[in-house]
């Protein structure tokens, strides 16, 4: 059985991609080892089979990134809120890998490890509510300062849209697609994956519909798609 | 099967060349120490007459008196050996022999320390204080640095904190190099420093174990090969050609655990020492069926299919054009399994990763598909393809294999074989036999067989980590004597403090045995005979005798060398 839609996790070494996926799939947080290459998972989502690729952040495997992203319906760009460089890397190193993704690929920007951050150092307003709900484990005495704020993530999301030459009006709202998570506590992890999957479903349906008409219209459709002005490739 | 088949002398009649008993010693030692195999057999034959008298002689007394006597004679054996053999080498004087019996006896000491240190270590050993005494006290340090002196890896402590130490190492290397020479080792009172230079990398081992320089060198080569398995030699060379002081850690971050695990394994798994693969003991029909299942589930560019269970090989099949002039090297398999073991934290997925098999071809990548077939993650399927894009078709092969295993109930059959961890030495039926390692050497050459070995589970006194270390120290020592380049031995009878060991290599096998300390020489020989018979009886189960191979649709342009994609072309390091 061929998977229906592809979701790819990208991000620098150690930001917690594997941990996020592990938290979501196995409901646990446990020691991980730096991923080699990429790991493929199949997730049943309603009637659909969504394939999930957890990729390695190591520079060593960089060459594979565009392969994992080929035809992706959604890309989850992950950074570590306690490490500003991890967002810089997303922009410098990982964004270009998504060139092989679907034209209408969905992007989510995820700041992981919020459990580590000092709650007071967080952005006020919206974040406050979430963070106080979350049981910040008191066993971690050393809270570190948050280096990446939600605003930075939103700005980065807008940059992605620009890079993809997508109109902000057509794309999902930044506020909806930027997440702060903790694979350790589980905070916002389900919301992240469920939001992404839900948004991938229409693309899957569209693909399936196209698939059934492909025998007739394959050629026309493809050429039409390739000449779409919005496509930057 | 006759005892003679195995080259065993008649029962009870064999004596051992390193015998410490006075009269034969003078006669025999020169013979056995300077000769090759044939002469040794003659020497052994001569021994036969002598041994009858001996059996009632000092040795049987020694039996009663437990270790003391034997230890004494052992010490003499050792020194006489050294006298004869190593007089030429300065580092092997008589002092050595006293020192020798000491650390062996005290082998548990450092290991125990290690164990204590190991408790807080896992999370922190990278952050260890490199100025602390506990850091210095580690049994074995391993460092990897670049020719420019840049730190790449340290087994303990942060490489950054060690950059000056590594700088000194590099200074040593360069200094000797400037004299058109190369540094190989430094011996101090309690440490051996071994240097290996491979291309732009320098590897250093600082060891207080009893391992020989050669063994330490071999371990460093394993470390090098593991690095190559992740990056390829070609790309490392290329990187350093472009930028001499490149920081290779950029590419290796996250891989430290793989190297850490490797270094723990080489000290505790004989597969590295012997350069041989451990097979899962299995009834031949089941193994054959699994092999043909793998053979059927193939796809273009798939070249190796490997089925392992708990790091033991179940079966492997190779695409024929590959096997014709090449074979899967044990080292490559070990490094691959180590990599898998170190990355298996999340086992429900299917892994797709580039991997280089350094002994097969150090410059190119394969693409490895790795997936567990059972819920407990004990049975692992590895499919190696040369096509980067073939994940889905290879994944499809796995589905077919899985399906086949389900319908035939193979998985159940396999896991029942896995329930009892490997097998017990008790199956041999010799109570004084505690453990052994057997590597057959009489493999038909035309099968280009994987070198294999078998070994029972460690039991009894060897359950704790420190005791295991101690036993492997002894095995390492025996191995180093057997494989000494200066003076290889065929047979060693070694009485240690808590056990007696015998190592023996013939044209048919290489064997290391560990007996309870109370065993007599005659008893040991009896057990050997029994053990060799048992192995002969079980060999179809213990080893893969005839590995299957297959041929995909003939593709004339596809020589096995040509099959491999070139590392330079597959998009890696394009940006470097
Ligand atoms: N405190 C905290 N630690 C986390 C969290 N997520 C991951 N970690 C830790 O961060 C480290 C890296 O996590 P991984 O999930 O392996 O990171 P990765 O992004 O998959 O890394 P690569 O596979 O090398 O690209 C591990 O030690 C995790 O335990 C989190 O939400 N909170
Ligand atoms: Mg990972």
Coordinates of N, CA, C and O in Angstrom, one line a residue, chain B residues 99-239:
Chain B
X99 N 55.6 -8.8 36.1 CA 54.6 -7.8 35.9 C 53.4 -8.5 35.3 O 52.2 -8.2 35.6
X100 N 53.7 -9.4 34.4 CA 52.7 -10.0 33.6 C 51.7 -10.8 34.5 O 50.5 -10.6 34.4
X101 N 52.3 -11.6 35.4 CA 51.3 -12.4 36.1 C 50.5 -11.5 37.1 O 49.4 -11.8 37.5
X102 N 51.1 -10.4 37.5 CA 50.4 -9.5 38.4 C 49.2 -8.9 37.8 O 48.1 -9.2 38.2
X103 N 49.3 -8.1 36.8 CA 48.1 -7.5 36.3 C 47.0 -8.5 35.9 O 45.9 -8.2 36.1
X104 N 47.4 -9.6 35.4 CA 46.4 -10.6 35.1 C 45.6 -11.0 36.3 O 44.4 -11.0 36.3
X105 N 46.4 -11.2 37.4 CA 45.7 -11.5 38.6 C 44.8 -10.4 39.1 O 43.7 -10.6 39.6
X106 N 45.4 -9.2 39.0 CA 44.7 -8.1 39.5 C 43.7 -7.4 38.5 O 43.2 -6.4 38.7
X107 N 43.6 -8.1 37.4 CA 42.8 -7.6 36.3 C 41.5 -7.0 36.8 O 41.0 -6.1 36.2
X108 N 40.9 -7.6 37.8 CA 39.6 -7.2 38.3 C 39.7 -5.8 38.9 O 38.8 -5.0 38.9
X109 N 40.9 -5.4 39.4 CA 41.1 -4.1 40.0 C 40.6 -3.0 39.2 O 39.6 -2.4 39.5
X110 N 41.4 -2.7 38.1 CA 41.0 -1.6 37.3 C 39.6 -1.7 36.8 O 38.9 -0.7 36.7
X111 N 39.1 -2.9 36.5 CA 37.8 -3.0 35.9 C 36.8 -2.6 36.9 O 35.8 -2.0 36.5
X112 N 37.0 -3.0 38.1 CA 36.0 -2.6 39.1 C 35.9 -1.1 39.3 O 34.9 -0.5 39.3
X113 N 37.1 -0.5 39.3 CA 37.1 0.9 39.3 C 36.3 1.5 38.2 O 35.5 2.4 38.4
X114 N 36.5 0.9 37.1 CA 35.8 1.3 35.9 C 34.3 1.3 36.1 O 33.6 2.2 35.7
X115 N 33.9 0.2 36.7 CA 32.5 0.0 36.9 C 31.9 1.1 37.8 O 30.9 1.6 37.5
X116 N 32.7 1.4 38.8 CA 32.2 2.4 39.7 C 32.1 3.7 38.9 O 31.1 4.4 39.0
X117 N 33.1 4.0 38.2 CA 33.2 5.2 37.4 C 32.0 5.2 36.4 O 31.5 6.3 36.0
X118 N 31.6 4.0 36.0 CA 30.7 3.9 34.9 C 29.3 4.4 35.4 O 28.5 4.8 34.6
X119 N 29.0 4.3 36.7 CA 27.7 4.6 37.1 C 27.2 6.0 36.7 O 26.2 6.2 36.1
X120 N 28.0 7.0 37.1 CA 27.5 8.3 36.8 C 27.9 8.7 35.3 O 27.5 9.7 34.8
X121 N 28.7 7.8 34.7 CA 29.3 8.2 33.4 C 28.3 8.5 32.3 O 28.4 9.5 31.7
X122 N 27.4 7.6 32.0 CA 26.7 7.7 30.7 C 26.3 9.1 30.2 O 26.6 9.5 29.1
X123 N 25.7 9.9 31.1 CA 25.3 11.2 30.7 C 26.4 12.2 30.7 O 26.4 13.1 30.0
X124 N 27.4 11.8 31.5 CA 28.4 12.9 31.8 C 29.8 12.6 31.2 O 30.6 13.5 31.3
X125 N 30.1 11.4 30.7 CA 31.5 11.2 30.5 C 32.1 12.1 29.4 O 33.3 12.3 29.4
X126 N 31.2 12.7 28.7 CA 31.7 13.7 27.7 C 32.1 15.0 28.4 O 32.9 15.7 28.0
X127 N 31.5 15.2 29.6 CA 31.8 16.4 30.3 C 32.8 16.2 31.5 O 33.0 17.0 32.3
X128 N 33.4 15.0 31.5 CA 34.3 14.7 32.5 C 35.4 15.7 32.6 O 35.8 16.3 31.6
X129 N 35.8 16.0 33.9 CA 36.9 16.9 34.1 C 38.2 16.2 33.7 O 38.7 15.2 34.3
X130 N 38.8 16.7 32.6 CA 40.0 16.0 32.1 C 41.2 16.3 32.9 O 42.3 15.7 32.6
X131 N 41.1 17.1 33.9 CA 42.3 17.2 34.8 C 42.2 16.3 36.0 O 43.1 16.2 36.8
X132 N 41.0 15.7 36.2 CA 40.8 14.9 37.4 C 41.5 13.6 37.3 O 41.8 13.0 36.2
X133 N 41.8 13.1 38.5 CA 42.5 11.8 38.6 C 41.7 10.7 38.0 O 42.2 9.8 37.3
X134 N 40.4 10.8 38.2 CA 39.5 9.7 37.6 C 39.6 9.6 36.1 O 39.4 8.6 35.5
X135 N 39.8 10.8 35.5 CA 39.9 10.8 34.1 C 41.2 10.0 33.6 O 41.2 9.2 32.7
X136 N 42.3 10.3 34.4 CA 43.5 9.6 34.0 C 43.4 8.1 34.3 O 44.1 7.3 33.7
X137 N 42.6 7.7 35.2 CA 42.5 6.3 35.6 C 41.8 5.4 34.7 O 41.8 4.2 34.9
X138 N 41.2 6.0 33.7 CA 40.5 5.1 32.7 C 41.4 4.0 32.1 O 42.6 4.3 31.8
X139 N 40.8 2.9 32.0 CA 41.6 1.8 31.4 C 42.2 2.1 30.0 O 43.3 1.7 29.7
X140 N 41.4 2.7 29.2 CA 41.8 2.9 27.9 C 41.2 4.2 27.3 O 40.0 4.4 27.3
X141 N 42.1 5.1 26.9 CA 41.7 6.3 26.2 C 41.9 6.1 24.8 O 42.8 5.5 24.3
X142 N 41.0 6.7 24.0 CA 41.2 6.7 22.6 C 40.9 8.1 22.1 O 39.9 8.8 22.5
X143 N 41.9 8.6 21.3 CA 41.8 10.0 20.8 C 41.8 9.9 19.2 O 42.6 9.1 18.7
X144 N 41.1 10.8 18.6 CA 41.2 10.9 17.2 C 41.4 12.4 16.9 O 40.7 13.2 17.5
X145 N 42.4 12.7 16.1 CA 42.7 14.1 15.8 C 43.0 14.2 14.3 O 43.3 13.2 13.6
X146 N 43.0 15.4 13.8 CA 43.3 15.6 12.4 C 44.8 15.9 12.3 O 45.4 16.3 13.4
X147 N 45.4 15.9 11.2 CA 46.8 16.1 11.0 C 47.2 17.5 11.4 O 48.3 17.8 11.8
X148 N 46.2 18.4 11.4 CA 46.5 19.8 11.8 C 46.4 19.9 13.4 O 46.6 20.9 13.9
X149 N 46.2 18.7 14.0 CA 46.1 18.7 15.5 C 44.8 19.1 16.0 O 44.6 19.2 17.2
X150 N 43.8 19.2 15.2 CA 42.4 19.5 15.7 C 41.8 18.3 16.3 O 41.8 17.2 15.7
X151 N 41.2 18.4 17.5 CA 40.6 17.3 18.1 C 39.3 16.8 17.3 O 38.6 17.7 16.9
X152 N 39.1 15.6 17.2 CA 37.9 15.0 16.5 C 37.1 14.2 17.5 O 35.9 14.3 17.6
X153 N 37.8 13.4 18.3 CA 37.0 12.5 19.2 C 37.9 12.2 20.4 O 39.1 11.9 20.2
X154 N 37.3 12.1 21.5 CA 38.0 11.5 22.7 C 36.9 10.6 23.4 O 35.8 11.0 23.5
X155 N 37.4 9.5 23.8 CA 36.5 8.5 24.4 C 35.9 9.1 25.7 O 34.8 9.0 26.0
X156 N 36.8 9.7 26.5 CA 36.3 10.3 27.8 C 36.7 11.8 27.7 O 37.8 12.2 27.3
X157 N 35.8 12.6 28.2 CA 36.1 14.0 28.3 C 35.8 14.7 27.0 O 35.7 14.1 26.0
X158 N 35.7 16.0 27.1 CA 35.4 16.8 26.0 C 36.6 17.0 25.1 O 37.7 17.4 25.6
X159 N 36.5 16.8 23.8 CA 37.7 17.0 22.9 C 38.2 18.4 23.0 O 39.4 18.6 23.0
X160 N 37.3 19.3 23.2 CA 37.7 20.7 23.2 C 38.7 20.9 24.4 O 39.8 21.5 24.2
X161 N 38.3 20.4 25.5 CA 39.2 20.6 26.7 C 40.5 19.9 26.5 O 41.4 20.1 27.2
X162 N 40.5 19.0 25.6 CA 41.7 18.2 25.4 C 42.6 18.7 24.3 O 43.6 18.0 23.9
X163 N 42.3 19.8 23.7 CA 42.9 20.2 22.5 C 44.5 20.4 22.7 O 45.2 20.1 21.8
X164 N 44.9 20.8 23.9 CA 46.3 21.0 24.1 C 47.0 19.6 24.2 O 48.0 19.4 23.7
X165 N 46.3 18.6 24.9 CA 46.8 17.3 25.0 C 47.0 16.7 23.6 O 48.0 16.1 23.2
X166 N 45.9 16.9 22.8 CA 46.0 16.4 21.4 C 47.1 17.1 20.6 O 47.7 16.6 19.7
X167 N 47.3 18.4 20.9 CA 48.3 19.2 20.3 C 49.7 18.5 20.5 O 50.5 18.4 19.6
X168 N 49.9 18.1 21.8 CA 51.1 17.5 22.1 C 51.3 16.2 21.3 O 52.4 15.9 20.8
X169 N 50.2 15.4 21.2 CA 50.3 14.2 20.5 C 50.7 14.4 19.0 O 51.5 13.7 18.5
X170 N 50.1 15.5 18.5 CA 50.4 15.8 17.1 C 51.8 16.2 17.0 O 52.5 15.9 16.0
X171 N 52.3 17.0 18.0 CA 53.7 17.4 17.9 C 54.6 16.2 17.9 O 55.5 16.1 17.1
X172 N 54.3 15.2 18.7 CA 55.1 13.9 18.7 C 55.1 13.3 17.3 O 56.1 12.9 16.8
X173 N 53.9 13.2 16.8 CA 53.7 12.6 15.5 C 54.6 13.3 14.4 O 55.3 12.8 13.7
X174 N 54.4 14.7 14.4 CA 55.1 15.5 13.4 C 56.6 15.4 13.6 O 57.4 15.4 12.6
X175 N 57.0 15.5 14.9 CA 58.4 15.5 15.1 C 59.1 14.2 14.5 O 60.1 14.3 13.8
X176 N 58.5 13.1 14.8 CA 59.1 11.9 14.3 C 59.0 11.8 12.8 O 59.9 11.4 12.1
X177 N 57.9 12.4 12.3 CA 57.7 12.4 10.8 C 58.7 13.3 10.1 O 59.2 12.9 9.1
X178 N 59.1 14.3 10.8 CA 60.1 15.2 10.2 C 61.4 14.5 10.0 O 62.2 14.9 9.1
X179 N 61.6 13.5 10.7 CA 62.8 12.6 10.5 C 62.6 11.5 9.6 O 63.2 10.5 9.6
X180 N 61.5 11.7 8.7 CA 61.2 10.7 7.7 C 60.9 9.3 8.4 O 61.3 8.3 7.9
X181 N 60.2 9.4 9.5 CA 59.9 8.2 10.2 C 58.5 8.3 10.7 O 57.8 9.3 10.5
X182 N 58.0 7.2 11.3 CA 56.7 7.4 11.9 C 56.6 6.8 13.3 O 57.2 5.7 13.5
X183 N 55.9 7.4 14.2 CA 55.8 7.0 15.5 C 54.8 5.8 15.6 O 53.7 6.0 15.0
X184 N 55.1 4.8 16.2 CA 54.2 3.7 16.3 C 53.7 3.5 17.7 O 52.5 3.2 18.0
X185 N 54.6 3.5 18.7 CA 54.1 3.3 20.1 C 55.1 3.9 21.1 O 56.3 4.1 20.7
X186 N 54.6 4.2 22.3 CA 55.4 4.6 23.4 C 55.1 3.7 24.5 O 53.9 3.5 24.8
X187 N 56.0 3.1 25.2 CA 55.8 2.3 26.4 C 56.2 3.0 27.7 O 57.3 3.5 27.7
X188 N 55.3 3.1 28.6 CA 55.7 3.6 29.9 C 55.4 2.5 30.9 O 55.0 1.4 30.5
X189 N 55.7 2.8 32.2 CA 55.5 1.8 33.2 C 54.2 1.0 33.1 O 54.1 -0.2 33.1
X190 N 53.2 1.8 33.0 CA 51.9 1.2 33.2 C 51.0 1.5 32.0 O 49.8 1.2 32.0
X191 N 51.5 2.1 30.9 CA 50.7 2.5 29.8 C 51.3 2.1 28.5 O 52.6 2.1 28.4
X192 N 50.5 1.8 27.5 CA 51.0 1.7 26.2 C 50.3 2.8 25.4 O 49.1 3.0 25.5
X193 N 51.1 3.5 24.6 CA 50.5 4.5 23.7 C 50.7 4.0 22.3 O 51.9 3.8 21.9
X194 N 49.7 3.9 21.6 CA 49.8 3.4 20.2 C 49.3 4.4 19.3 O 48.2 5.0 19.5
X195 N 50.0 4.7 18.2 CA 49.7 5.7 17.2 C 49.4 5.0 15.9 O 50.1 4.2 15.4
X196 N 48.3 5.5 15.3 CA 48.0 5.0 13.9 C 47.6 6.2 13.1 O 46.9 7.1 13.5
X197 N 48.3 6.3 12.0 CA 47.9 7.4 11.1 C 47.3 6.8 9.8 O 47.8 5.9 9.2
X198 N 46.1 7.3 9.5 CA 45.3 6.9 8.4 C 44.9 8.1 7.6 O 44.1 8.9 8.1
X199 N 45.5 8.3 6.5 CA 45.2 9.5 5.7 C 45.4 10.7 6.6 O 46.4 10.9 7.3
X200 N 44.4 11.6 6.6 CA 44.6 12.9 7.3 C 44.2 12.7 8.8 O 44.2 13.7 9.5
X201 N 43.9 11.5 9.3 CA 43.6 11.3 10.6 C 44.7 10.6 11.4 O 45.3 9.7 10.9
X202 N 44.8 11.0 12.7 CA 45.7 10.4 13.6 C 44.9 9.8 14.7 O 44.1 10.5 15.3
X203 N 45.1 8.5 15.0 CA 44.4 7.9 16.1 C 45.4 7.4 17.2 O 46.4 6.9 16.8
X204 N 45.0 7.7 18.4 CA 45.9 7.3 19.5 C 45.2 6.6 20.6 O 44.1 6.9 21.0
X205 N 45.8 5.5 21.0 CA 45.2 4.7 22.1 C 46.2 4.8 23.3 O 47.4 4.6 23.1
X206 N 45.7 5.1 24.5 CA 46.5 5.1 25.7 C 45.9 4.1 26.6 O 44.8 4.3 27.1
X207 N 46.6 3.0 26.7 CA 45.9 1.8 27.4 C 46.7 1.3 28.5 O 48.0 1.2 28.5
X208 N 46.0 0.9 29.6 CA 46.7 0.2 30.7 C 46.2 -1.2 30.7 O 46.4 -1.9 31.7
X209 N 45.5 -1.7 29.7 CA 45.1 -3.1 29.6 C 46.3 -3.9 29.2 O 47.3 -3.4 28.9
X210 N 46.0 -5.2 29.1 CA 47.1 -6.1 28.8 C 47.2 -6.4 27.3 O 48.0 -7.2 26.8
X211 N 46.4 -5.7 26.6 CA 46.4 -5.9 25.1 C 47.7 -5.6 24.5 O 48.4 -4.7 24.9
X212 N 48.0 -6.3 23.4 CA 49.3 -6.0 22.7 C 49.1 -4.8 21.9 O 48.0 -4.3 21.6
X213 N 50.3 -4.3 21.5 CA 50.3 -3.1 20.6 C 49.5 -3.4 19.3 O 48.7 -2.6 18.9
X214 N 49.7 -4.6 18.9 CA 49.0 -5.0 17.6 C 47.5 -5.0 17.8 O 46.8 -4.5 16.9
X215 N 47.0 -5.5 18.9 CA 45.6 -5.5 19.2 C 45.1 -4.1 19.3 O 44.0 -3.7 18.8
X216 N 45.8 -3.2 20.0 CA 45.4 -1.8 20.1 C 45.4 -1.1 18.8 O 44.5 -0.4 18.5
X217 N 46.4 -1.5 18.0 CA 46.4 -0.9 16.6 C 45.1 -1.3 15.9 O 44.5 -0.5 15.2
X218 N 44.8 -2.6 16.0 CA 43.6 -3.1 15.3 C 42.4 -2.4 15.8 O 41.5 -2.0 15.0
X219 N 42.3 -2.1 17.1 CA 41.1 -1.4 17.6 C 41.0 0.0 17.0 O 40.0 0.5 16.7
X220 N 42.2 0.6 16.9 CA 42.2 2.0 16.3 C 41.8 1.9 14.9 O 41.1 2.8 14.4
X221 N 42.1 0.9 14.2 CA 41.7 0.8 12.8 C 40.2 0.6 12.7 O 39.5 1.1 11.8
X222 N 39.6 -0.1 13.7 CA 38.2 -0.3 13.8 C 37.5 1.1 13.9 O 36.5 1.4 13.3
X223 N 38.1 1.9 14.8 CA 37.6 3.3 15.0 C 37.7 4.0 13.7 O 36.7 4.7 13.3
X224 N 38.8 3.9 13.1 CA 38.9 4.6 11.8 C 37.9 4.2 10.8 O 37.2 4.9 10.2
X225 N 37.8 2.8 10.7 CA 36.8 2.3 9.8 C 35.4 2.7 10.1 O 34.5 2.9 9.2
X226 N 35.1 2.8 11.4 CA 33.7 3.3 11.8 C 33.5 4.7 11.3 O 32.4 5.0 10.8
X227 N 34.5 5.5 11.4 CA 34.4 6.9 10.9 C 34.2 6.9 9.4 O 33.3 7.6 8.9
X228 N 35.0 6.0 8.8 CA 34.8 5.9 7.3 C 33.4 5.4 6.9 O 32.9 5.9 5.9
X229 N 32.9 4.5 7.7 CA 31.6 4.0 7.4 C 30.5 5.1 7.4 O 29.5 4.9 6.8
X230 N 30.8 6.2 8.1 CA 29.8 7.2 8.1 C 30.2 8.3 7.1 O 29.3 9.0 6.7
X231 N 31.4 8.4 6.7 CA 31.8 9.6 5.9 C 32.5 9.2 4.5 O 32.5 10.0 3.6
X232 N 33.0 8.0 4.4 CA 33.8 7.5 3.3 C 35.2 8.2 3.4 O 35.4 9.3 3.7
X233 N 36.1 7.4 3.0 CA 37.5 7.8 2.9 C 37.7 8.9 1.9 O 38.4 9.9 2.2
X234 N 37.0 8.7 0.8 CA 37.2 9.7 -0.3 C 36.8 11.1 0.2 O 37.5 12.1 0.0
X235 N 35.7 11.2 0.9 CA 35.2 12.5 1.3 C 36.1 13.1 2.4 O 36.4 14.3 2.4
X236 N 36.6 12.3 3.3 CA 37.5 12.8 4.3 C 38.8 13.3 3.7 O 39.2 14.4 4.0
X237 N 39.3 12.6 2.7 CA 40.5 13.1 2.0 C 40.2 14.4 1.3 O 40.9 15.3 1.4
X238 N 39.1 14.4 0.7 CA 38.7 15.6 -0.1 C 38.6 16.8 0.8 O 39.1 17.9 0.6
X239 N 37.9 16.6 2.0 CA 37.7 17.7 2.9 C 39.0 18.3 3.4 O 39.2 19.5 3.3

